[in-house]
Amino acid sequence: AMGAVPRFFTLALTLPGIDEPWLADFSAGMLALADAAAIELVGGDTTRGPLSITITVLGEVPAGQALRRHGAQVGDDVWVSGELGGAALALAHLQGRIALPAAEVGALEARLHQPQPRVALGLALRGLASAAIDVSDGLVADLGHICERARLKATLEWERVPVPAILVAQPLDLRMQCLLAGGDDYELCF
């Protein structure tokens, strides 16, 4: 989100017990993303306890070119890099709060379980965008972080934000909750 080239990452992993098939799948996915970004795991920690996964990626950006939250300015437009709300809708389905058609579940679960980092877009936004953040805590919360740091307010035309087609078919309250407060989409807001 800051327009940096990823260089390396750390992993802190807390597990309630050893589940070798889960660990194999998790490791394969994590290392596939690391290979795609040409970065290495350089450290971290593993402990026993309630499941918690913390990955920290460190990178480099030329001086003065980082897309920092406080860079937003009066008159800026607000953009997102892709559809929002799909990960939250998948979570609602997995928690049994709604039932989705089987044909739709796979793509939504992929958004939740296998988000794709928008590294190339972050690099392309250097010099174009004034600020950026990844949408991990929900659009309103994450855009709020930019507004707070820049000491600005934003008007959000939520009906114009791209969403998965299946989300449009959901009741308005669920649609707005997934779009505005659902996190884990990891699209960029800039």
PDB file of N, CA and C in Angstrom, residues 4-9 30-40 57-58 117 119-120:
ATOM      1  N   ALA A   4       6.038   0.299  -1.911  1.00  0.00           N
ATOM      2  CA  ALA A   4       7.376  -0.247  -1.662  1.00  0.00           C
ATOM      3  C   ALA A   4       7.587  -1.547  -2.422  1.00  0.00           C
ATOM      4  N   VAL A   5       8.842  -1.822  -2.719  1.00  0.00           N
ATOM      5  CA  VAL A   5       9.237  -3.116  -3.279  1.00  0.00           C
ATOM      6  C   VAL A   5       9.464  -4.052  -2.093  1.00  0.00           C
ATOM      7  N   PRO A   6       8.730  -5.163  -1.992  1.00  0.00           N
ATOM      8  CA  PRO A   6       8.917  -6.078  -0.867  1.00  0.00           C
ATOM      9  C   PRO A   6      10.331  -6.673  -0.890  1.00  0.00           C
ATOM     10  N   ARG A   7      10.942  -6.801   0.292  1.00  0.00           N
ATOM     11  CA  ARG A   7      12.293  -7.366   0.386  1.00  0.00           C
ATOM     12  C   ARG A   7      12.343  -8.632   1.227  1.00  0.00           C
ATOM     13  N   PHE A   8      11.641  -8.679   2.371  1.00  0.00           N
ATOM     14  CA  PHE A   8      11.650  -9.868   3.221  1.00  0.00           C
ATOM     15  C   PHE A   8      10.447  -9.812   4.159  1.00  0.00           C
ATOM     16  N   PHE A   9      10.204 -10.917   4.876  1.00  0.00           N
ATOM     17  CA  PHE A   9       9.064 -10.948   5.793  1.00  0.00           C
ATOM     18  C   PHE A   9       9.372 -11.796   7.011  1.00  0.00           C
ATOM     19  N   MET A  30       1.804 -19.658   1.634  1.00  0.00           N
ATOM     20  CA  MET A  30       2.657 -18.546   2.058  1.00  0.00           C
ATOM     21  C   MET A  30       3.932 -18.499   1.211  1.00  0.00           C
ATOM     22  N   LEU A  31       4.547 -19.635   0.987  1.00  0.00           N
ATOM     23  CA  LEU A  31       5.793 -19.656   0.211  1.00  0.00           C
ATOM     24  C   LEU A  31       5.548 -19.366  -1.265  1.00  0.00           C
ATOM     25  N   ALA A  32       4.378 -19.721  -1.784  1.00  0.00           N
ATOM     26  CA  ALA A  32       4.054 -19.367  -3.177  1.00  0.00           C
ATOM     27  C   ALA A  32       3.965 -17.849  -3.321  1.00  0.00           C
ATOM     28  N   LEU A  33       3.338 -17.182  -2.354  1.00  0.00           N
ATOM     29  CA  LEU A  33       3.280 -15.720  -2.390  1.00  0.00           C
ATOM     30  C   LEU A  33       4.673 -15.121  -2.239  1.00  0.00           C
ATOM     31  N   ALA A  34       5.479 -15.691  -1.350  1.00  0.00           N
ATOM     32  CA  ALA A  34       6.846 -15.198  -1.154  1.00  0.00           C
ATOM     33  C   ALA A  34       7.661 -15.369  -2.434  1.00  0.00           C
ATOM     34  N   ASP A  35       7.526 -16.510  -3.072  1.00  0.00           N
ATOM     35  CA  ASP A  35       8.255 -16.736  -4.336  1.00  0.00           C
ATOM     36  C   ASP A  35       7.804 -15.754  -5.409  1.00  0.00           C
ATOM     37  N   ALA A  36       6.501 -15.508  -5.502  1.00  0.00           N
ATOM     38  CA  ALA A  36       5.984 -14.572  -6.501  1.00  0.00           C
ATOM     39  C   ALA A  36       6.530 -13.165  -6.284  1.00  0.00           C
ATOM     40  N   ALA A  37       6.760 -12.796  -5.028  1.00  0.00           N
ATOM     41  CA  ALA A  37       7.284 -11.473  -4.705  1.00  0.00           C
ATOM     42  C   ALA A  37       8.804 -11.473  -4.595  1.00  0.00           C
ATOM     43  N   ALA A  38       9.423 -12.638  -4.770  1.00  0.00           N
ATOM     44  CA  ALA A  38      10.882 -12.792  -4.662  1.00  0.00           C
ATOM     45  C   ALA A  38      11.400 -12.304  -3.312  1.00  0.00           C
ATOM     46  N   ILE A  39      10.713 -12.723  -2.233  1.00  0.00           N
ATOM     47  CA  ILE A  39      11.144 -12.352  -0.886  1.00  0.00           C
ATOM     48  C   ILE A  39      11.384 -13.606  -0.054  1.00  0.00           C
ATOM     49  N   GLU A  40      12.129 -13.443   1.035  1.00  0.00           N
ATOM     50  CA  GLU A  40      12.496 -14.546   1.912  1.00  0.00           C
ATOM     51  C   GLU A  40      11.923 -14.348   3.312  1.00  0.00           C
ATOM     52  N   VAL A  57       5.665  -7.759   6.346  1.00  0.00           N
ATOM     53  CA  VAL A  57       6.489  -7.642   5.145  1.00  0.00           C
ATOM     54  C   VAL A  57       7.190  -6.298   5.188  1.00  0.00           C
ATOM     55  N   LEU A  58       8.487  -6.314   4.979  1.00  0.00           N
ATOM     56  CA  LEU A  58       9.268  -5.078   4.947  1.00  0.00           C
ATOM     57  C   LEU A  58       9.784  -4.868   3.543  1.00  0.00           C
ATOM     58  N   PRO A 117      -1.821  -9.855  -2.897  1.00  0.00           N
ATOM     59  CA  PRO A 117      -1.238  -8.532  -2.625  1.00  0.00           C
ATOM     60  C   PRO A 117      -1.212  -7.681  -3.891  1.00  0.00           C
ATOM     61  N   VAL A 119       0.857  -5.482  -5.005  1.00  0.00           N
ATOM     62  CA  VAL A 119       2.193  -4.886  -5.029  1.00  0.00           C
ATOM     63  C   VAL A 119       2.420  -4.089  -6.309  1.00  0.00           C
ATOM     64  N   ALA A 120       2.102  -4.666  -7.452  1.00  0.00           N
ATOM     65  CA  ALA A 120       2.353  -3.975  -8.729  1.00  0.00           C
ATOM     66  C   ALA A 120       1.572  -2.668  -8.801  1.00  0.00           C
TER      67      ALA A 120
END
